[in-house]
Coordinates of C-alpha atoms in Angstrom, one line a residue:
M30 CA 51.0 -11.7 78.8
R31 CA 51.6 -8.0 79.4
L32 CA 54.3 -7.9 76.8
C33 CA 52.0 -9.2 74.1
F34 CA 49.4 -6.5 75.1
V35 CA 52.0 -3.7 74.9
S36 CA 53.4 -4.8 71.5
R37 CA 49.9 -5.1 70.0
I38 CA 49.0 -1.6 71.1
I39 CA 52.1 -0.1 69.6
E40 CA 51.7 -2.0 66.4
N41 CA 48.1 -0.9 66.0
C42 CA 48.5 2.7 66.9
R43 CA 49.9 5.2 64.4
S44 CA 51.0 7.7 67.1
A45 CA 51.3 7.9 70.9
S46 CA 48.4 10.4 70.9
S47 CA 46.1 7.8 69.4
L48 CA 47.2 5.4 72.0
F49 CA 46.2 7.8 74.9
S50 CA 42.9 8.5 73.2
R51 CA 42.1 4.8 73.9
L52 CA 43.4 4.6 77.5
N53 CA 42.9 6.5 80.7
V54 CA 45.9 8.0 82.4
S55 CA 46.2 5.4 85.1
A56 CA 46.4 2.5 82.6
A57 CA 48.8 4.5 80.4
V58 CA 51.1 5.1 83.4
S59 CA 51.2 1.4 84.1
I60 CA 52.0 0.6 80.5
I61 CA 54.8 3.2 80.3
R62 CA 56.4 1.9 83.5
F63 CA 56.4 -1.7 82.2
F64 CA 57.5 -0.5 78.7
A65 CA 60.4 1.4 80.1
N66 CA 61.5 -1.7 82.0
I67 CA 61.5 -3.7 78.7
T68 CA 63.6 -1.2 76.8
T69 CA 66.3 -1.0 79.4
N70 CA 66.0 -4.5 80.7
K71 CA 66.4 -3.0 84.2
G72 CA 64.0 -2.0 86.9
N73 CA 65.4 1.5 87.8
N74 CA 62.9 3.3 85.6
L75 CA 60.1 2.1 87.7
A76 CA 61.1 4.6 90.3
M77 CA 60.3 7.6 88.0
D78 CA 57.3 9.7 89.1
Y79 CA 55.0 9.1 86.1
E80 CA 51.9 10.2 88.1
G81 CA 53.3 13.7 88.3
L82 CA 53.8 14.1 84.5
S83 CA 51.3 15.8 82.3
R84 CA 49.6 14.2 79.3
E85 CA 52.0 15.9 76.9
A86 CA 55.0 14.7 79.0
L87 CA 53.7 11.2 79.1
I88 CA 53.3 11.2 75.3
E89 CA 56.9 12.5 74.9
R90 CA 58.2 9.8 77.2
L91 CA 56.4 7.0 75.3
Q92 CA 57.7 8.3 72.0
A93 CA 61.2 8.2 73.3
L94 CA 60.8 4.7 74.6
E95 CA 59.4 3.6 71.2
K96 CA 62.5 4.8 69.5
Q97 CA 64.7 3.2 72.1
L98 CA 62.9 -0.2 71.6
K99 CA 63.2 -0.1 67.8
S100 CA 67.0 0.5 68.0
S101 CA 67.7 -2.2 70.6
R102 CA 67.9 -5.9 70.1
A103 CA 64.2 -6.3 70.5
D104 CA 63.9 -10.0 69.7
S105 CA 66.3 -11.2 72.4
I106 CA 64.9 -8.7 75.0
L107 CA 61.3 -9.8 74.3
A108 CA 62.2 -13.4 74.6
S109 CA 63.9 -12.8 77.9
E110 CA 61.1 -10.7 79.2
T111 CA 58.5 -13.3 78.1
A112 CA 60.4 -16.0 80.2
N113 CA 60.4 -13.5 83.2
V114 CA 56.7 -12.9 82.8
R115 CA 55.9 -16.6 82.8
L116 CA 58.1 -17.1 85.8
V117 CA 56.2 -14.3 87.7
D118 CA 52.8 -15.7 86.6
E119 CA 53.7 -19.0 88.2
N120 CA 54.2 -17.3 91.5
K121 CA 52.2 -14.6 93.2
P122 CA 51.4 -11.8 90.7
T123 CA 52.5 -8.2 91.3
N124 CA 50.2 -5.3 91.5
A125 CA 50.9 -4.2 88.0
E126 CA 50.3 -7.7 86.7
T127 CA 47.1 -7.9 88.6
S128 CA 45.8 -4.7 87.2
I129 CA 46.6 -5.5 83.6
D130 CA 45.5 -9.1 83.7
N131 CA 42.2 -8.2 85.2
G132 CA 41.4 -5.3 82.9
D133 CA 43.1 -5.6 79.6
A134 CA 44.3 -9.3 79.0
P135 CA 44.3 -9.8 75.2
E136 CA 41.9 -12.2 73.6
Q137 CA 44.6 -14.4 72.2
S138 CA 46.2 -14.9 75.6
R139 CA 42.8 -15.9 77.1
K140 CA 42.3 -18.5 74.4
R141 CA 45.7 -20.0 75.1
N142 CA 44.9 -20.1 78.8
K143 CA 41.6 -21.8 78.1
E144 CA 43.3 -24.4 75.8
G145 CA 45.9 -25.1 78.4
R146 CA 43.4 -25.9 81.2
K147 CA 42.4 -29.6 81.4
F148 CA 38.7 -30.2 81.2
D149 CA 37.4 -31.3 84.5
F150 CA 34.8 -34.1 83.8
S151 CA 34.1 -34.5 87.5
K152 CA 32.1 -31.2 87.5
F153 CA 29.6 -32.5 85.0
P154 CA 27.1 -35.4 85.4
Q155 CA 26.6 -38.0 82.7
R156 CA 23.6 -39.5 81.1
K157 CA 23.1 -42.5 78.8
I158 CA 22.0 -41.7 75.2
A159 CA 21.6 -43.6 71.9
L160 CA 22.8 -42.1 68.6
K161 CA 21.4 -42.8 65.2
F162 CA 23.8 -42.0 62.4
S163 CA 24.7 -42.8 58.8
Y164 CA 28.0 -43.4 57.0
F165 CA 29.4 -44.3 53.7
G166 CA 31.6 -47.3 54.6
W167 CA 33.6 -47.6 51.3
S168 CA 36.7 -45.9 52.6
Y169 CA 36.7 -47.5 56.1
H170 CA 37.7 -50.9 57.5
G171 CA 34.3 -51.6 58.9
L172 CA 32.4 -50.2 61.8
A173 CA 34.2 -51.8 64.7
R174 CA 37.4 -50.2 65.8
Q175 CA 40.6 -52.1 65.2
G176 CA 42.7 -50.5 67.9
N177 CA 42.1 -47.6 70.3
A178 CA 41.5 -44.2 68.7
L179 CA 42.0 -42.3 72.0
G180 CA 44.9 -44.4 73.3
S181 CA 48.5 -44.3 72.6
G182 CA 51.2 -46.5 71.2
E183 CA 50.5 -49.6 69.1
K184 CA 46.7 -49.6 69.5
R185 CA 46.4 -46.0 68.3
E186 CA 48.8 -46.7 65.4
I187 CA 46.6 -49.7 64.3
E188 CA 43.5 -47.4 64.3
N189 CA 45.3 -44.8 62.2
Q190 CA 46.5 -47.4 59.8
F191 CA 43.1 -49.1 59.5
P192 CA 40.5 -46.3 60.0
T193 CA 37.1 -47.4 61.2
I194 CA 33.7 -45.7 61.7
E195 CA 33.9 -46.2 65.5
G196 CA 37.4 -44.7 65.6
E197 CA 36.2 -41.5 64.0
L198 CA 33.1 -41.4 66.2
F199 CA 35.2 -41.8 69.4
K200 CA 37.6 -39.1 68.3
A201 CA 34.6 -36.7 67.7
L202 CA 33.1 -37.6 71.2
A203 CA 36.5 -36.9 72.8
N204 CA 37.0 -33.6 70.9
C205 CA 33.5 -32.5 72.1
K206 CA 34.5 -33.4 75.6
L207 CA 31.5 -35.8 75.8
I208 CA 33.4 -38.9 77.0
T209 CA 36.7 -39.5 78.9
S210 CA 37.7 -42.8 77.3
E211 CA 36.3 -45.6 75.1
S212 CA 36.3 -48.1 78.0
E213 CA 34.5 -46.0 80.6
C214 CA 31.3 -45.0 78.7
D215 CA 29.4 -48.3 78.6
Y216 CA 29.5 -48.4 74.8
S217 CA 27.4 -50.7 72.7
R218 CA 26.6 -51.0 69.0
C219 CA 23.6 -52.4 67.2
G220 CA 24.8 -53.9 63.9
R221 CA 28.5 -54.6 63.2
T222 CA 29.0 -53.8 59.5
D223 CA 32.0 -55.1 57.6
R224 CA 34.5 -53.2 55.5
G225 CA 32.9 -51.3 52.6
V226 CA 29.3 -51.7 54.0
S227 CA 27.3 -48.4 54.6
A228 CA 24.5 -47.5 56.9
F229 CA 21.5 -45.2 57.0
G230 CA 20.4 -45.9 60.5
Q231 CA 23.2 -47.4 62.6
V232 CA 22.7 -47.1 66.4
V233 CA 25.2 -46.9 69.3
A234 CA 24.7 -46.1 72.9
M235 CA 27.0 -44.7 75.6
Y236 CA 27.2 -42.4 78.6
V237 CA 28.1 -38.8 77.7
R238 CA 28.4 -35.5 79.5
S239 CA 25.1 -33.8 80.2
A240 CA 24.0 -30.2 80.8
G241 CA 22.2 -31.5 83.9
K242 CA 23.5 -30.8 87.4
Y243 CA 24.2 -32.7 90.6
I244 CA 21.8 -32.0 93.4
S245 CA 21.5 -33.0 97.1
E246 CA 19.3 -35.8 98.3
D247 CA 16.9 -33.3 100.0
E248 CA 16.6 -31.4 96.7
A249 CA 16.0 -34.6 94.9
A250 CA 13.3 -35.7 97.3
D251 CA 11.5 -32.4 97.0
I252 CA 11.6 -32.5 93.2
E253 CA 10.4 -36.1 93.1
S254 CA 7.5 -35.3 95.4
K255 CA 6.4 -32.5 93.2
G256 CA 7.1 -34.3 90.0
D257 CA 8.9 -31.2 88.7
G258 CA 11.9 -32.8 87.0
D259 CA 13.6 -35.9 85.8
I260 CA 16.2 -37.3 88.2
I261 CA 18.5 -40.3 87.7
R262 CA 20.9 -42.2 90.0
D263 CA 23.3 -44.7 88.5
E264 CA 26.8 -46.1 88.9
Q265 CA 28.2 -43.8 86.2
N266 CA 27.5 -40.8 88.5
E267 CA 28.5 -42.8 91.6
G268 CA 24.9 -42.9 92.8
K269 CA 24.6 -39.2 93.1
P270 CA 21.2 -37.7 92.2
V271 CA 21.3 -35.8 88.9
L272 CA 18.6 -33.4 87.7
L273 CA 18.4 -33.8 83.9
P274 CA 17.7 -30.8 81.8
S275 CA 14.8 -30.5 79.4
I276 CA 15.3 -31.7 75.9
E277 CA 15.5 -28.0 74.7
S278 CA 18.2 -27.3 77.3
E279 CA 20.3 -30.4 76.8
L280 CA 23.6 -30.2 74.9
P281 CA 23.1 -30.2 71.1
Y282 CA 24.7 -33.6 70.6
V283 CA 23.8 -33.8 66.9
N284 CA 25.3 -30.5 66.0
M285 CA 28.3 -30.9 68.2
L286 CA 29.3 -34.2 66.7
N287 CA 28.6 -33.4 63.1
K288 CA 31.1 -30.4 63.4
C289 CA 33.8 -32.9 64.4
L290 CA 33.0 -35.9 62.2
P291 CA 34.2 -36.5 58.6
P292 CA 31.5 -35.5 56.0
E293 CA 30.8 -39.1 55.1
I294 CA 29.6 -39.8 58.7
R295 CA 26.5 -37.9 59.8
V296 CA 24.6 -38.1 63.1
F297 CA 20.8 -37.8 62.6
A298 CA 19.3 -38.0 66.0
W299 CA 19.8 -38.9 69.6
A300 CA 17.5 -40.5 72.2
P301 CA 17.6 -40.5 76.1
V302 CA 17.7 -44.1 77.2
K303 CA 17.8 -46.0 80.5
S304 CA 21.0 -47.3 82.0
A305 CA 20.1 -50.9 81.1
F306 CA 19.7 -50.0 77.4
S307 CA 21.9 -51.9 75.0
A308 CA 22.1 -50.9 71.4
R309 CA 22.7 -54.6 70.5
F310 CA 20.3 -56.5 72.8
S311 CA 17.5 -53.9 73.0
C312 CA 17.1 -53.9 69.2
K313 CA 14.0 -55.6 68.0
S314 CA 15.0 -56.0 64.3
R315 CA 17.5 -54.8 61.7
F316 CA 16.6 -53.7 58.2
Y317 CA 19.1 -54.1 55.3
R318 CA 19.0 -53.0 51.7
Y319 CA 21.1 -54.3 48.8
F320 CA 21.1 -52.3 45.6
F321 CA 21.7 -53.8 42.2
S322 CA 21.0 -53.0 38.6
K323 CA 18.8 -55.4 36.6
N324 CA 21.2 -55.8 33.7
G325 CA 19.6 -59.0 32.3
L326 CA 18.7 -60.6 35.7
D327 CA 15.4 -62.5 36.0
I328 CA 13.7 -60.6 38.8
E329 CA 10.8 -63.0 39.1
A330 CA 13.1 -66.0 39.6
M331 CA 15.0 -64.0 42.2
R332 CA 11.8 -63.1 44.0
D333 CA 10.9 -66.8 44.1
A334 CA 14.2 -67.7 45.6
A335 CA 14.1 -64.8 48.1
S336 CA 10.7 -65.9 49.4
R337 CA 12.2 -69.2 50.5
Y338 CA 14.4 -67.3 53.0
L339 CA 11.3 -66.2 55.0
G340 CA 10.9 -67.6 58.5
T341 CA 13.3 -69.2 61.0
H342 CA 16.0 -71.4 59.4
D343 CA 19.5 -72.6 60.0
F344 CA 21.7 -70.3 57.9
R345 CA 25.1 -71.9 58.5
N346 CA 25.5 -72.4 54.7
F347 CA 24.8 -68.6 54.2
C348 CA 27.5 -67.2 56.4
R349 CA 31.2 -67.1 57.1
L350 CA 32.3 -69.1 60.1
D351 CA 34.7 -67.8 62.7
P352 CA 35.7 -70.8 64.8
A353 CA 37.2 -68.5 67.4
K354 CA 33.7 -67.5 68.5
Q355 CA 32.6 -71.2 68.8
I356 CA 29.1 -70.5 67.5
T357 CA 26.8 -73.5 67.6
N358 CA 23.4 -71.9 67.0
F359 CA 22.9 -70.7 63.4
E360 CA 19.2 -70.2 63.5
R361 CA 18.1 -66.8 62.5
T362 CA 14.6 -65.4 61.6
V363 CA 13.9 -63.4 58.5
L364 CA 10.8 -61.4 59.2
D365 CA 10.3 -59.7 55.9
I366 CA 12.0 -59.9 52.5
A367 CA 11.2 -58.4 49.1
I368 CA 12.8 -57.4 45.8
N369 CA 11.5 -54.0 44.7
P370 CA 12.6 -51.3 42.2
V371 CA 14.3 -48.3 43.6
P372 CA 11.6 -45.6 43.8
S373 CA 11.4 -43.3 40.8
Q374 CA 11.7 -40.3 43.1
V375 CA 15.4 -41.0 43.4
P376 CA 17.0 -38.8 40.7
F377 CA 18.8 -40.6 37.8
V378 CA 18.3 -44.0 39.4
G379 CA 14.8 -45.3 39.6
N380 CA 13.7 -44.2 36.1
G381 CA 16.6 -45.5 34.0
T382 CA 15.7 -46.5 30.5
C383 CA 18.6 -48.9 29.9
P384 CA 19.3 -52.2 31.8
E385 CA 22.3 -50.6 33.6
G386 CA 20.2 -47.6 34.7
R387 CA 17.2 -49.5 36.1
W388 CA 18.0 -50.2 39.8
W389 CA 16.4 -52.7 42.2
Q390 CA 16.9 -53.4 45.9
L391 CA 16.6 -56.4 48.1
E392 CA 14.8 -55.3 51.3
L393 CA 15.4 -57.6 54.2
R394 CA 14.4 -57.4 57.9
G395 CA 15.3 -59.8 60.6
S396 CA 15.9 -60.1 64.3
A397 CA 19.6 -60.7 63.9
F398 CA 22.1 -61.8 61.2
L399 CA 25.2 -63.9 61.0
W400 CA 28.6 -62.8 59.8
H401 CA 28.3 -62.0 56.0
Q402 CA 24.8 -63.6 55.9
V403 CA 23.2 -60.9 53.7
R404 CA 26.0 -61.0 51.2
C405 CA 25.9 -64.8 51.0
M406 CA 22.1 -64.7 50.5
M407 CA 22.4 -62.1 47.8
A408 CA 25.1 -64.1 46.0
I409 CA 22.8 -67.1 45.6
L410 CA 20.0 -64.8 44.4
F411 CA 22.4 -63.4 41.7
L412 CA 23.1 -67.0 40.5
V413 CA 19.3 -67.6 40.3
G414 CA 18.7 -64.3 38.5
Q415 CA 21.3 -65.3 35.8
G416 CA 19.7 -68.7 35.3
L417 CA 22.8 -70.5 36.7
E418 CA 20.8 -72.0 39.6
Q419 CA 17.2 -72.7 40.2
P420 CA 15.2 -71.1 43.0
G421 CA 15.1 -74.4 44.8
I422 CA 18.8 -74.0 45.6
V423 CA 17.8 -72.0 48.6
D424 CA 15.8 -75.0 50.0
N425 CA 18.8 -77.3 49.5
L426 CA 21.2 -75.0 51.3
I427 CA 18.8 -74.4 54.2
D428 CA 18.4 -78.2 54.7
V429 CA 21.5 -78.7 56.9
Q430 CA 20.6 -82.2 57.7
N431 CA 21.4 -83.2 54.2
L432 CA 24.0 -80.5 53.5
N433 CA 26.0 -80.0 56.7
G434 CA 29.0 -78.3 55.1
K435 CA 29.0 -75.0 53.2
P436 CA 29.8 -75.3 49.5
E437 CA 32.3 -72.9 48.1
Y438 CA 30.8 -69.9 46.4
E439 CA 31.7 -66.2 46.0
M440 CA 30.0 -63.7 48.3
A441 CA 28.2 -60.7 46.8
S442 CA 30.0 -57.3 46.8
D443 CA 30.0 -55.2 50.0
T444 CA 29.6 -51.8 48.3
P445 CA 25.8 -52.0 47.6
L446 CA 24.9 -53.3 51.1
V447 CA 23.4 -50.8 53.5
L448 CA 22.2 -51.2 57.1
A449 CA 19.1 -49.1 56.5
D450 CA 17.6 -49.0 60.0
C451 CA 17.7 -50.5 63.5
L452 CA 14.3 -50.7 65.1
F453 CA 13.6 -50.3 68.8
D454 CA 10.4 -50.1 70.9
E455 CA 9.5 -46.4 71.3
V456 CA 9.5 -46.7 75.1
D457 CA 13.2 -47.7 74.9
A458 CA 14.4 -45.1 72.4
K459 CA 12.4 -42.1 71.3
W460 CA 14.5 -40.3 68.7
I461 CA 15.0 -36.5 68.8
Y462 CA 15.9 -34.9 65.5
V463 CA 15.6 -31.3 66.6
R464 CA 15.7 -29.9 70.2
G465 CA 12.2 -28.6 70.2
P466 CA 9.3 -27.3 68.1
G467 CA 10.4 -24.2 66.3
Q468 CA 14.0 -24.5 67.5
E469 CA 17.0 -25.3 65.4
A470 CA 15.1 -25.4 62.1
T471 CA 18.4 -24.9 60.4
S472 CA 20.0 -28.1 61.9
M473 CA 18.0 -30.3 59.4
S474 CA 18.9 -27.9 56.6
T475 CA 22.6 -28.1 57.5
L476 CA 22.4 -31.9 57.6
D477 CA 20.6 -32.0 54.2
R478 CA 23.2 -29.7 52.6
S479 CA 26.0 -31.9 53.9
I480 CA 24.5 -35.1 52.4
L481 CA 23.6 -33.2 49.2
R482 CA 27.3 -32.2 48.8
Q483 CA 28.3 -35.8 49.2
W484 CA 25.7 -36.9 46.7
G485 CA 26.8 -34.2 44.2
Y486 CA 30.4 -35.2 44.5
L487 CA 29.7 -38.9 44.0
N488 CA 27.1 -38.2 41.3
T489 CA 29.6 -36.1 39.4
Q490 CA 32.0 -39.0 39.4
A491 CA 29.3 -41.2 38.1
V492 CA 28.4 -38.8 35.3
V493 CA 32.0 -38.5 34.2
A494 CA 32.4 -42.3 34.2
S495 CA 29.1 -42.5 32.2
A496 CA 30.4 -40.1 29.6
L497 CA 33.6 -42.0 29.2
L498 CA 31.6 -45.3 28.8
Q499 CA 29.3 -43.6 26.2
N500 CA 32.3 -42.5 24.2
L501 CA 33.8 -46.0 24.3
R502 CA 30.6 -47.6 23.2
A503 CA 30.2 -45.2 20.3
T504 CA 33.6 -46.2 18.9
I505 CA 33.5 -48.0 15.5
I506 CA 35.5 -51.2 15.5
P507 CA 35.9 -54.2 13.1
V508 CA 33.3 -56.8 14.0
P509 CA 34.9 -59.9 15.7
E510 CA 34.8 -63.1 13.7
T511 CA 32.6 -64.8 16.3
L512 CA 29.9 -62.2 15.6
K513 CA 29.9 -62.0 11.8
N514 CA 26.9 -63.1 9.9
S515 CA 27.0 -66.5 8.3
N516 CA 26.2 -65.0 4.9
S517 CA 28.9 -62.3 5.0
S518 CA 31.4 -62.5 2.2
G519 CA 34.8 -63.9 3.1
G520 CA 37.7 -61.5 3.6
Q521 CA 35.4 -58.4 3.8
V522 CA 35.8 -56.4 7.0
E523 CA 32.6 -55.5 8.8
W524 CA 32.4 -52.4 11.0
D525 CA 30.0 -51.6 13.8
Q526 CA 29.7 -49.7 17.0
W527 CA 31.3 -51.3 20.0
A528 CA 27.9 -51.0 21.8
N529 CA 26.3 -53.4 19.3
C530 CA 29.2 -55.8 19.4
R531 CA 29.3 -55.8 23.2
A532 CA 25.6 -56.6 23.4
R533 CA 25.9 -59.6 21.2
L534 CA 29.1 -60.8 23.0
A535 CA 27.3 -60.5 26.3
Q536 CA 24.5 -62.7 25.1
L537 CA 27.0 -65.4 24.1
E538 CA 28.9 -65.2 27.4
Q539 CA 25.6 -65.4 29.3
R540 CA 24.5 -68.5 27.4
E541 CA 27.9 -70.1 27.9
G542 CA 28.0 -69.2 31.6
K543 CA 31.4 -67.5 31.3
Q544 CA 30.6 -64.5 33.5
F545 CA 28.3 -64.0 36.5
A546 CA 27.5 -60.9 38.5
L547 CA 28.6 -60.3 42.1
G548 CA 26.9 -56.9 42.6
G549 CA 28.5 -53.5 42.9
G550 CA 29.7 -53.6 39.3
L551 CA 31.8 -56.7 40.0
S552 CA 31.6 -59.9 38.1
K553 CA 33.5 -63.2 37.9
T554 CA 34.5 -65.0 34.7
V555 CA 34.8 -68.8 34.7
R556 CA 35.5 -71.2 31.9
N557 CA 33.0 -73.9 33.0
Y558 CA 30.3 -73.1 35.6
V559 CA 30.0 -75.7 38.3
P560 CA 26.6 -75.9 40.1
V561 CA 26.8 -74.9 43.8
L562 CA 25.7 -78.3 45.1
E563 CA 28.5 -80.0 43.1
R564 CA 31.3 -77.9 44.5
R565 CA 33.7 -78.8 47.2
R566 CA 32.3 -78.3 50.7
A567 CA 33.8 -77.2 54.0
D568 CA 33.9 -79.5 56.9
P569 CA 30.8 -79.5 59.2
V570 CA 30.7 -76.7 61.8
E571 CA 31.2 -79.1 64.7
L572 CA 34.4 -80.4 63.2
R573 CA 35.8 -76.9 62.5
N574 CA 35.0 -75.7 66.0
Q575 CA 36.7 -78.8 67.5
A576 CA 39.8 -78.4 65.3
W577 CA 40.1 -74.8 66.4
M578 CA 39.9 -75.7 70.1
E579 CA 42.5 -78.4 69.6
R580 CA 44.9 -75.9 67.9
K581 CA 44.3 -73.4 70.7
G582 CA 45.0 -76.1 73.4
S583 CA 48.2 -77.1 71.5
R584 CA 49.4 -73.5 71.3
K585 CA 48.6 -73.0 75.0
R586 CA 50.5 -76.2 76.0
T587 CA 53.5 -75.1 73.8
K588 CA 53.5 -71.7 75.5
L589 CA 53.4 -73.2 79.0
T590 CA 56.2 -75.6 78.2
H591 CA 58.3 -72.7 76.8
S592 CA 57.6 -70.6 79.9
S593 CA 58.6 -73.4 82.3
T594 CA 61.8 -74.1 80.3
E595 CA 62.8 -70.4 80.6
A596 CA 62.1 -70.5 84.3
E597 CA 64.5 -73.5 84.8

């Protein structure tokens, strides 16, 4: 530590006189003693009476030592001395060390010491909070972590190979020293979104470090009798009374996490919650949006079909079954559903003048949803909007008494799907976006700028792609034979813009049912469209669950037999 300090002084000072203008004589004497020991790699210079020398003599001595150091093998000597200093620091410090460390330890050394110290979580109480955050899920393998972002070995490698939203969130929580591990913070999530799905208002809950403090039972009783503070006692704090700080004095959770999270994941707010709060089971309803361009779709027919989802129904034909979960209850309640245009206030989206530019959204609110339920519901609406199915197809699929086996059909794309909000009673979660009135006014501005940068980046990509598409459609090509007018002269080549040819081809393909939309710019081409009710169906849920259990039992019996054989 001392060596770094001496070296830095010598490097930054042009002369010994400028050095002494910064230090008092006592400190200078200590430095010269130590510096002399470095240059000779011996301790006999320490016996010299530096206190008896004048200022001019001290300067002359320091200059001589400077020259001696430059001419010696400085690198090896410095390395050796550094090792000696570390060895001394591990034992009882000398008087010279104590004086330099207390008075003039360099900033860089202090930072290294701070980084080397392990954070002691036992000194800080914890409190349970909920976080509301958004994310663009296109580059992630869903919300739920695949491995263990804070662990080691295989589980951490899985998380690195298949990054998830939760993995990034846990790493940020750990970097901020808010949690110790994933398994010890009583974590819960509201809505599990799949790969490619985004969110505007996802909610999770967990215990985190607080700016509160532990207090004695006597202090707690006194505060509770006066009603002067908020005190909690829970298992996470081993039953000790904790005096929680005011909202203004609590740790700035939103700012802390946003500094550590990737730009596509942003925390909006936090809420203090009770120990029994669960982001999943305390949620009253979940609100989804699915964005799509009109592009020839019959919106009124889609609205008719969507209205048939309203209410409580068995949605087993509108989900993906996972027999491992052995689900037997597929009843879910759709509280609200509507198909509305994207508001015109959204730039470059809601006020499009061409079919591709006019955007709509399915708005869907329900108490809970099955795996891939929204994407399956949207897939059927797309078929209705293209005239390939009638709105009554929804009634047929909901009637599981007559259709107990899901027909095969393609799910809608994941990219346009957004978990827009998770709704809770205000008594359970009261969201805090800023720490207090008039405080942290810049926090919302920072959040706004961060999202605006993301929008600008993605919008720039969209504009570049639009310009390329415009150039392509302005290209003049020979008109295909299938589009030529019947009265055109034989053998004569007709020329037209590709945009005009494409529009006429699209009309033909739509009438022939060769292509149907899946959302998110995706479509599927088929030679002959087969109505949904005439397609091959999966086995009933009961049979699939039973088959899985039989396979599981067979694997278990095989494993037991193999183990007993090895034991023999």
